[in-house]
Amino acid sequence: MAVDLLLGLQWGDEGKGKIVDYLTKNYNIIARFQGGPNAGHTLEFDGIKHVLHTIPSGIFHKEAVNVVGNGVVIDPVIFQKELNALAKFNLDFKETLLISRKAHIILPTHRLLDAASETSKGKAKIGSTLKGIGPTYMDKTGRNGIRIGDLEFDNWKEKYRQLANKHQALIEFYNVDVQYNLKELEHEFFEAIESIKSLQFIDSEEYLHQAQIDNKTILAEGAQGSLLDIDFGTYPFVTSSNTTAAGACTGLGIAPNKIKNVFGIFKAYTTRVGSGPFPTELFDEDGARMAKVGNEFGATTGRPRRCGWLDLVALKYAVQVNGVTELMMMKGDVLSGFKTLKVCVAYKYKGEEIQHLPYNIEAENLEPVYKEFKGWKEDISKHSDFDSLPQTLKDYIKFIEDELHVPIKIVSVGPDRKETILR
Ligand code: IMP
């Protein structure tokens, strides 16, 4: 059976968690392929709001198996907290939550290194979530990392000590003020490790290969967004993994020719958390309104998200890099009540109008070219069929589809599982 893929097309926080949860009924397996607890996937159903960081968003469906793939980096302490927060749902993790032996472990000193690196950068900081993501992927590619599978061998603590000592020397080298008590951090780390050892560790590429032979349906779940991709994002203001479609192949061991549908999720406007270029960012009342109505605060860090109009140039780029076959538009309800909406259809760059993301995408070099749309007044969150939506919203959607040459199959009109219009 082919594998479907779901990923974010902007700077993250598009609402992937909600859609994975919504689609899980169609899949036997949900497999997360990259990132770590820098992600915050928010799900709402039956009056409950739940945020997941590392655990795949299919976890609430008892029949689905959730796989944390080799491309993911795991902080045992955060993972343990996620498991504790799920305790009240009576889920049987032993059977439904499987972890790849090849996934790398975030050590306490990775988090400290993240903080030291960011502090040393001053104003040029990335705006990292400080979860140790960058340093852990650096140790992975530097071939120094510790993997989940290492926990099955007795000597892993020697490896740990060597690496932690090296990290401490590096932290000193940064010569910035990072306060820490390693003994305390290690205590909770080792405790959390013992607890996650009760879960099943698997060779996930083999498991997923066999699942395909057995005709199981698989949805690969991405984290962050395409514009935060280490290669194709707004470097260096990106995360440290491949968030785009190719990341699902390397992060799960799935062959490219086995991928069928690529679901691309985007918000009806744009947000970004952390530093870095954002051409359509708004500093006026419109931006403040999006932030307020959309409750735009980071699910992991609580930081306010920067808000702006939909950037079709950036979205087109993401559709192209990922080979998106179906689009899902989120948070259309947040735009209700705006008299006029704007969509960026080109950039003015060095005196010319361009329709691609230039290498140097600094805000001062770019001026967005906007097309204006009439807004709609009514609250759309109670609509359940597409035809009943206001004509001005349908015009907005049609324009996006025509520009991107990909159909919008889901329109989300509120955070709850039920507030979802399937076309
Ligand atoms: P890091 O991956 O935590 O190092 O953060 C690098 C950049 O990616 C920062 O600008 C973060 O704000 C951003 N980022 C990381 N994870 C997410 C996410 O899940 N949603 C939105 N932005 C994220």
Coordinates of C-alpha atoms and ligand atoms in Angstrom, one line a residue:
M1 CA 0.0 0.0 0.0
A2 CA 1.2 3.5 -0.8
V3 CA 2.2 6.0 1.9
D4 CA 0.6 9.4 2.2
L5 CA 2.4 12.4 3.6
L6 CA 1.2 15.4 5.5
L7 CA 3.3 18.5 6.1
G8 CA 3.2 22.2 6.8
L9 CA 3.8 24.6 4.0
Q10 CA 4.7 27.8 5.9
W11 CA 6.8 28.5 9.0
G12 CA 5.1 25.8 11.1
D13 CA 2.0 26.0 13.3
E14 CA -0.3 25.5 10.4
G15 CA -2.5 23.0 12.3
K16 CA -1.0 19.7 11.3
G17 CA -1.9 18.0 14.6
K18 CA -5.6 18.8 14.0
I19 CA -5.6 17.4 10.5
V20 CA -3.6 14.2 11.4
D21 CA -6.1 13.6 14.2
Y22 CA -9.0 14.2 11.8
L23 CA -7.5 11.9 9.1
T24 CA -6.3 9.1 11.4
K25 CA -9.6 7.1 10.9
N26 CA -8.4 6.4 7.4
Y27 CA -5.0 5.0 8.4
N28 CA -3.5 2.1 10.3
I29 CA -0.2 3.7 11.1
I30 CA 0.8 7.4 11.8
A31 CA 4.5 7.8 11.5
R32 CA 6.3 11.0 12.6
F33 CA 9.5 11.6 10.5
Q34 CA 11.5 14.5 11.8
G35 CA 11.9 17.3 14.4
G36 CA 11.5 16.8 18.1
P37 CA 9.8 18.6 21.0
N38 CA 10.4 21.9 19.3
A39 CA 7.0 21.0 17.7
G40 CA 3.7 21.6 19.4
H41 CA 0.8 19.8 17.7
T42 CA -2.5 21.0 19.2
L43 CA -5.6 18.8 19.0
E44 CA -9.1 19.7 20.2
F45 CA -12.1 17.3 20.6
D46 CA -14.9 16.6 23.1
G47 CA -14.1 19.9 24.9
I48 CA -10.5 18.8 25.5
K49 CA -7.5 20.7 24.2
H50 CA -4.3 18.6 24.0
V51 CA -0.7 19.5 22.9
L52 CA 1.7 16.9 21.6
H53 CA 5.4 17.5 21.1
T54 CA 7.0 14.2 20.0
I55 CA 4.2 11.7 20.1
P56 CA 2.4 11.4 16.7
S57 CA -1.0 13.0 16.5
G58 CA -2.8 9.7 15.8
I59 CA -2.4 8.6 19.5
F60 CA -6.0 9.3 20.5
H61 CA -7.4 6.7 18.0
K62 CA -7.1 3.3 19.8
E63 CA -6.9 1.3 16.6
A64 CA -4.0 3.3 15.1
V65 CA -0.3 2.5 15.6
N66 CA 1.9 5.5 16.1
V67 CA 5.6 5.3 15.1
V68 CA 8.3 7.8 16.2
G69 CA 10.6 7.5 13.2
N70 CA 14.4 7.5 13.0
G71 CA 14.5 11.1 11.8
V72 CA 13.0 12.3 15.0
V73 CA 15.1 13.5 18.0
I74 CA 13.7 12.6 21.4
D75 CA 14.1 14.3 24.7
P76 CA 13.2 11.5 27.2
V77 CA 12.2 14.1 29.9
I78 CA 9.7 15.8 27.6
F79 CA 8.6 12.4 26.2
Q80 CA 7.9 11.2 29.7
K81 CA 5.8 14.3 30.5
E82 CA 3.8 13.8 27.3
L83 CA 3.1 10.2 28.4
N84 CA 2.1 11.4 31.9
A85 CA -0.3 14.0 30.4
L86 CA -1.9 11.2 28.3
A87 CA -2.4 8.9 31.3
K88 CA -6.0 10.0 31.8
F89 CA -7.0 8.8 28.3
N90 CA -6.4 5.1 29.2
L91 CA -4.3 4.4 26.1
D92 CA -2.3 1.2 25.7
F93 CA 1.1 2.6 24.6
K94 CA 2.8 -0.8 24.6
E95 CA 0.9 -1.7 21.5
T96 CA 0.2 1.7 19.9
L97 CA 3.4 3.7 20.4
L98 CA 6.6 2.4 18.8
I99 CA 9.9 4.1 18.8
S100 CA 12.6 3.7 16.2
R101 CA 15.9 2.4 17.5
K102 CA 17.6 4.8 15.2
A103 CA 16.0 8.0 16.6
H104 CA 18.6 10.2 18.3
I105 CA 18.4 11.2 22.0
I106 CA 18.5 14.8 23.2
L107 CA 20.8 15.0 26.2
P108 CA 20.4 17.7 28.9
T109 CA 23.7 19.2 27.7
H110 CA 22.2 19.5 24.2
R111 CA 19.6 21.9 25.6
L112 CA 22.4 23.8 27.4
L113 CA 24.4 24.0 24.3
D114 CA 21.4 25.4 22.4
A115 CA 21.1 28.1 25.0
A116 CA 24.8 28.9 24.9
S117 CA 24.8 29.1 21.2
E118 CA 21.8 31.4 21.0
T119 CA 23.1 33.7 23.8
S120 CA 26.4 34.0 22.0
K121 CA 24.7 35.1 18.8
G122 CA 23.1 38.2 20.5
K123 CA 20.7 40.0 18.1
A124 CA 21.4 37.5 15.3
K125 CA 19.9 34.6 17.3
I126 CA 17.7 32.1 15.5
G127 CA 14.9 32.4 18.1
S128 CA 15.3 28.6 18.8
T129 CA 12.8 26.9 21.0
L130 CA 15.9 25.9 23.1
K131 CA 14.9 22.3 23.2
G132 CA 18.4 21.2 22.1
I133 CA 17.3 20.3 18.5
G134 CA 20.2 21.9 16.6
P135 CA 23.0 20.4 18.9
T136 CA 21.4 17.0 18.7
Y137 CA 21.2 16.9 14.9
M138 CA 24.8 18.2 14.9
D139 CA 25.9 15.2 16.9
K140 CA 23.9 13.0 14.6
T141 CA 25.6 14.2 11.4
G142 CA 28.9 14.5 13.3
R143 CA 28.5 10.8 14.1
N144 CA 28.7 11.3 17.9
G145 CA 25.0 10.9 18.8
I146 CA 23.4 8.5 21.2
R147 CA 20.4 6.6 19.8
I148 CA 17.4 4.9 21.3
G149 CA 18.8 1.5 20.3
D150 CA 21.9 2.3 22.4
L151 CA 19.8 2.1 25.5
E152 CA 19.5 -1.7 24.9
F153 CA 23.3 -2.0 25.5
D154 CA 25.0 -1.7 28.9
N155 CA 27.8 0.6 27.8
W156 CA 25.6 3.5 26.7
K157 CA 26.2 5.5 29.9
E158 CA 30.0 5.5 29.1
K159 CA 29.2 7.0 25.7
Y160 CA 26.8 9.4 27.4
R161 CA 29.5 10.6 29.9
Q162 CA 32.1 11.2 27.1
L163 CA 29.7 13.2 25.1
A164 CA 28.3 15.2 28.1
N165 CA 31.9 16.0 29.1
K166 CA 32.6 17.3 25.6
H167 CA 29.5 19.4 25.7
Q168 CA 30.5 20.9 29.0
A169 CA 33.8 22.0 27.5
L170 CA 32.0 23.5 24.6
I171 CA 29.6 25.4 26.9
E172 CA 32.6 26.9 28.6
F173 CA 34.1 27.8 25.3
Y174 CA 31.0 29.9 24.5
N175 CA 31.8 31.9 27.6
V176 CA 28.3 33.1 28.1
D177 CA 26.1 33.1 31.2
V178 CA 24.3 29.7 31.2
Q179 CA 23.4 28.6 34.7
Y180 CA 22.9 24.9 35.3
N181 CA 23.0 22.1 37.7
L182 CA 23.9 19.0 35.7
K183 CA 23.4 16.6 38.5
E184 CA 19.8 17.6 38.8
L185 CA 19.3 17.5 35.0
E186 CA 20.9 14.1 34.8
H187 CA 18.7 12.8 37.6
E188 CA 15.5 13.5 35.8
F189 CA 17.0 12.4 32.5
F190 CA 18.1 9.0 33.7
E191 CA 14.7 8.5 35.4
A192 CA 12.9 9.4 32.2
I193 CA 15.1 6.9 30.3
E194 CA 14.1 4.1 32.6
S195 CA 10.5 4.9 32.0
I196 CA 10.6 5.1 28.2
K197 CA 12.4 1.8 28.2
S198 CA 9.0 0.2 29.0
L199 CA 7.9 1.1 25.4
Q200 CA 8.6 -1.0 22.3
F201 CA 11.8 0.0 20.4
I202 CA 11.7 -1.2 16.8
D203 CA 13.6 -1.2 13.5
S204 CA 11.0 1.2 12.1
E205 CA 12.1 1.0 8.5
E206 CA 11.6 -2.8 8.6
Y207 CA 8.3 -2.4 10.4
L208 CA 7.0 0.1 7.9
H209 CA 8.3 -2.0 5.0
Q210 CA 6.4 -5.0 6.3
A211 CA 3.3 -2.9 6.9
Q212 CA 3.3 -1.9 3.3
I213 CA 3.5 -5.5 2.2
D214 CA 0.6 -6.2 4.5
N215 CA -1.5 -3.5 2.8
K216 CA -1.6 -1.3 5.9
T217 CA -2.3 2.4 5.3
I218 CA 0.4 4.7 6.5
L219 CA 0.3 8.5 7.0
A220 CA 3.7 10.2 7.5
E221 CA 3.4 13.2 9.8
G222 CA 5.8 16.1 9.5
A223 CA 6.6 18.8 12.0
Q224 CA 7.5 22.5 11.7
G225 CA 7.0 23.9 8.1
S226 CA 8.6 23.9 4.7
L227 CA 10.1 27.4 5.2
L228 CA 11.9 26.1 8.3
D229 CA 13.6 23.3 6.2
I230 CA 17.4 23.1 6.8
D231 CA 18.0 23.2 3.0
F232 CA 15.0 25.0 1.5
G233 CA 13.9 27.3 4.4
T234 CA 15.0 30.8 5.2
Y235 CA 18.5 29.8 6.3
P236 CA 20.0 30.3 8.9
F237 CA 16.6 31.0 10.5
V238 CA 15.4 27.5 10.2
T239 CA 15.3 24.3 12.2
S240 CA 17.9 21.5 11.8
S241 CA 16.0 18.9 9.9
N242 CA 14.4 18.4 6.5
T243 CA 10.8 19.3 7.0
T244 CA 9.9 18.9 3.4
A245 CA 8.7 15.7 1.6
A246 CA 12.2 14.2 1.1
G247 CA 12.5 14.2 4.9
A248 CA 9.8 11.5 5.1
C249 CA 12.0 9.1 3.0
T250 CA 15.1 9.6 5.1
G251 CA 13.2 10.0 8.4
L252 CA 11.2 6.7 8.0
G253 CA 13.1 4.7 5.4
I254 CA 10.2 5.0 3.0
A255 CA 11.2 4.7 -0.7
P256 CA 10.2 7.8 -2.8
N257 CA 8.2 5.8 -5.3
K258 CA 6.0 4.6 -2.4
I259 CA 4.6 8.0 -1.6
K260 CA 1.2 8.7 -3.1
N261 CA -0.7 11.7 -1.7
V262 CA 1.2 14.7 -0.3
F263 CA -1.2 16.8 1.9
G264 CA 0.0 20.4 2.3
I265 CA -1.4 22.3 5.2
F266 CA -1.4 26.1 5.2
K267 CA -3.1 28.9 7.2
A268 CA -5.4 31.3 5.4
Y269 CA -2.8 34.0 6.5
T270 CA 0.8 33.6 7.6
T271 CA 2.5 33.3 11.0
R272 CA 6.1 32.9 12.2
V273 CA 7.6 32.4 15.6
G274 CA 11.2 33.2 16.3
S275 CA 13.5 35.4 14.2
G276 CA 14.1 35.6 10.4
P277 CA 12.6 37.1 7.3
F278 CA 8.8 37.4 6.9
P279 CA 8.0 39.6 3.9
T280 CA 4.2 39.9 4.5
E281 CA 4.5 40.6 8.3
L282 CA 2.1 43.1 9.6
F283 CA 2.9 45.6 12.4
D284 CA -0.6 47.2 12.4
E285 CA -4.1 46.6 13.7
D286 CA -4.7 43.8 11.1
G287 CA -1.7 41.8 12.4
A288 CA -2.8 42.4 16.0
R289 CA -6.3 41.2 15.2
M290 CA -5.0 38.0 13.5
A291 CA -2.8 37.3 16.6
K292 CA -5.7 37.9 19.0
V293 CA -8.5 36.1 17.1
G294 CA -6.2 33.3 16.0
N295 CA -4.8 32.9 19.5
E296 CA -1.3 33.0 17.9
F297 CA 1.0 32.0 20.7
G298 CA 3.5 29.2 20.4
A299 CA 2.2 25.8 21.7
T300 CA 5.7 24.9 22.9
T301 CA 7.2 28.1 24.1
G302 CA 4.1 30.4 24.6
R303 CA 5.9 33.1 22.6
P304 CA 3.6 35.4 20.5
R305 CA 3.6 34.5 16.9
R306 CA 4.3 37.2 14.3
C307 CA 1.3 37.5 11.8
G308 CA 0.9 38.7 8.2
W309 CA -1.1 38.3 5.0
L310 CA -0.9 35.0 3.0
D311 CA 2.3 34.9 0.9
L312 CA 1.5 33.0 -2.3
V313 CA 5.0 33.3 -3.6
A314 CA 6.4 31.4 -0.6
L315 CA 3.4 29.0 -0.7
K316 CA 4.0 28.2 -4.4
Y317 CA 7.6 27.4 -3.6
A318 CA 6.6 25.0 -0.8
V319 CA 4.0 23.3 -3.1
Q320 CA 6.8 22.9 -5.7
V321 CA 9.5 21.5 -3.4
N322 CA 7.0 19.0 -1.8
G323 CA 5.0 18.0 -4.8
V324 CA 1.8 18.7 -3.0
T325 CA -1.2 16.9 -4.4
E326 CA -3.9 18.2 -2.0
L327 CA -4.2 21.4 0.0
M328 CA -5.8 22.0 3.4
M329 CA -6.6 25.5 4.4
M330 CA -6.6 26.2 8.1
K331 CA -8.1 29.0 10.3
G332 CA -10.3 30.6 7.6
D333 CA -12.5 31.6 10.5
V334 CA -9.8 34.0 11.9
L335 CA -10.2 36.2 8.8
S336 CA -14.0 36.7 9.4
G337 CA -14.8 40.4 9.8
F338 CA -11.8 41.8 7.9
K339 CA -13.2 44.3 5.3
T340 CA -10.4 43.7 2.9
L341 CA -8.0 40.8 2.7
K342 CA -4.6 40.9 0.9
V343 CA -2.6 38.1 -0.7
C344 CA 1.0 38.6 -1.7
V345 CA 1.3 37.6 -5.4
A346 CA 4.9 38.8 -6.2
Y347 CA 7.8 40.6 -4.6
K348 CA 9.5 43.9 -5.7
Y349 CA 13.1 43.0 -5.5
K350 CA 16.0 45.3 -6.7
G351 CA 13.5 47.3 -8.8
E352 CA 12.0 44.3 -10.5
E353 CA 8.9 42.2 -9.8
I354 CA 9.7 38.6 -9.1
Q355 CA 7.7 35.5 -8.4
H356 CA 10.2 33.4 -6.6
L357 CA 12.0 33.4 -3.2
P358 CA 15.4 35.1 -3.8
Y359 CA 18.5 33.8 -2.1
N360 CA 18.7 36.9 0.0
I361 CA 15.2 37.2 1.3
E362 CA 15.9 39.9 4.0
A363 CA 12.8 42.0 4.6
E364 CA 14.6 45.3 3.7
N365 CA 15.3 43.9 0.2
L366 CA 11.7 42.9 -0.6
E367 CA 8.4 44.6 -0.9
P368 CA 5.3 42.4 -1.2
V369 CA 3.0 43.1 -4.2
Y370 CA -0.6 42.5 -3.0
K371 CA -3.9 41.6 -4.6
E372 CA -6.9 42.7 -2.6
F373 CA -10.0 40.6 -1.8
K374 CA -13.3 41.5 -0.3
G375 CA -13.7 40.0 3.2
W376 CA -16.8 38.4 4.8
K377 CA -18.6 39.3 7.9
E378 CA -20.3 36.2 9.2
D379 CA -18.9 33.7 11.7
I380 CA -18.1 30.6 9.6
S381 CA -17.2 28.2 12.4
K382 CA -20.7 26.6 12.4
H383 CA -20.7 25.9 8.6
S384 CA -20.3 22.3 7.8
D385 CA -20.6 22.3 4.0
F386 CA -18.5 24.2 1.5
D387 CA -21.4 25.5 -0.6
S388 CA -22.9 27.4 2.3
L389 CA -19.7 29.4 2.9
P390 CA -19.8 33.2 2.0
Q391 CA -19.1 33.8 -1.7
T392 CA -16.2 36.1 -0.9
L393 CA -14.4 33.3 1.0
K394 CA -15.1 30.9 -1.9
D395 CA -13.5 33.5 -4.2
Y396 CA -10.4 33.7 -2.0
I397 CA -10.1 29.9 -2.0
K398 CA -10.6 29.7 -5.8
F399 CA -7.9 32.2 -6.4
I400 CA -5.4 30.3 -4.2
E401 CA -6.3 27.0 -6.0
D402 CA -5.9 28.6 -9.4
E403 CA -2.5 30.1 -8.5
L404 CA -1.2 26.9 -7.0
H405 CA -2.8 24.5 -9.4
V406 CA -3.7 22.2 -6.5
P407 CA -7.2 21.6 -5.1
I408 CA -8.1 22.7 -1.5
K409 CA -9.7 19.6 -0.1
I410 CA -10.2 20.6 3.5
V411 CA -11.2 24.0 4.9
S412 CA -10.9 24.2 8.6
V413 CA -13.2 26.7 10.3
G414 CA -12.3 26.3 14.0
P415 CA -9.9 24.3 16.3
D416 CA -12.3 21.5 17.1
R417 CA -12.2 18.2 15.2
K418 CA -15.8 18.9 14.2
E419 CA -15.1 22.3 12.7
T420 CA -13.7 20.8 9.5
I421 CA -15.2 21.0 6.0
L422 CA -14.3 18.2 3.7
R423 CA -14.9 18.9 0.0
Ligands
IMP1 P1 14.6 25.1 16.9 O1 14.2 24.1 15.9 O2 13.9 24.9 18.2 O3 16.1 25.3 17.0 O4 14.1 26.5 16.3 C1 14.6 27.1 15.1 C2 13.5 28.0 14.5 O5 12.4 27.2 14.1 C3 13.0 29.0 15.4 O6 12.6 30.2 14.7 C4 11.7 28.4 16.0 O7 10.8 29.3 16.5 C5 11.2 27.6 14.8 N1 10.4 26.5 15.1 C6 10.9 25.3 15.6 N2 9.9 24.4 15.8 C7 8.8 25.1 15.4 C8 7.4 24.7 15.4 O8 7.0 23.6 15.6 N3 6.5 25.6 14.9 C9 6.9 26.9 14.6 N4 8.2 27.3 14.6 C10 9.1 26.4 15.0

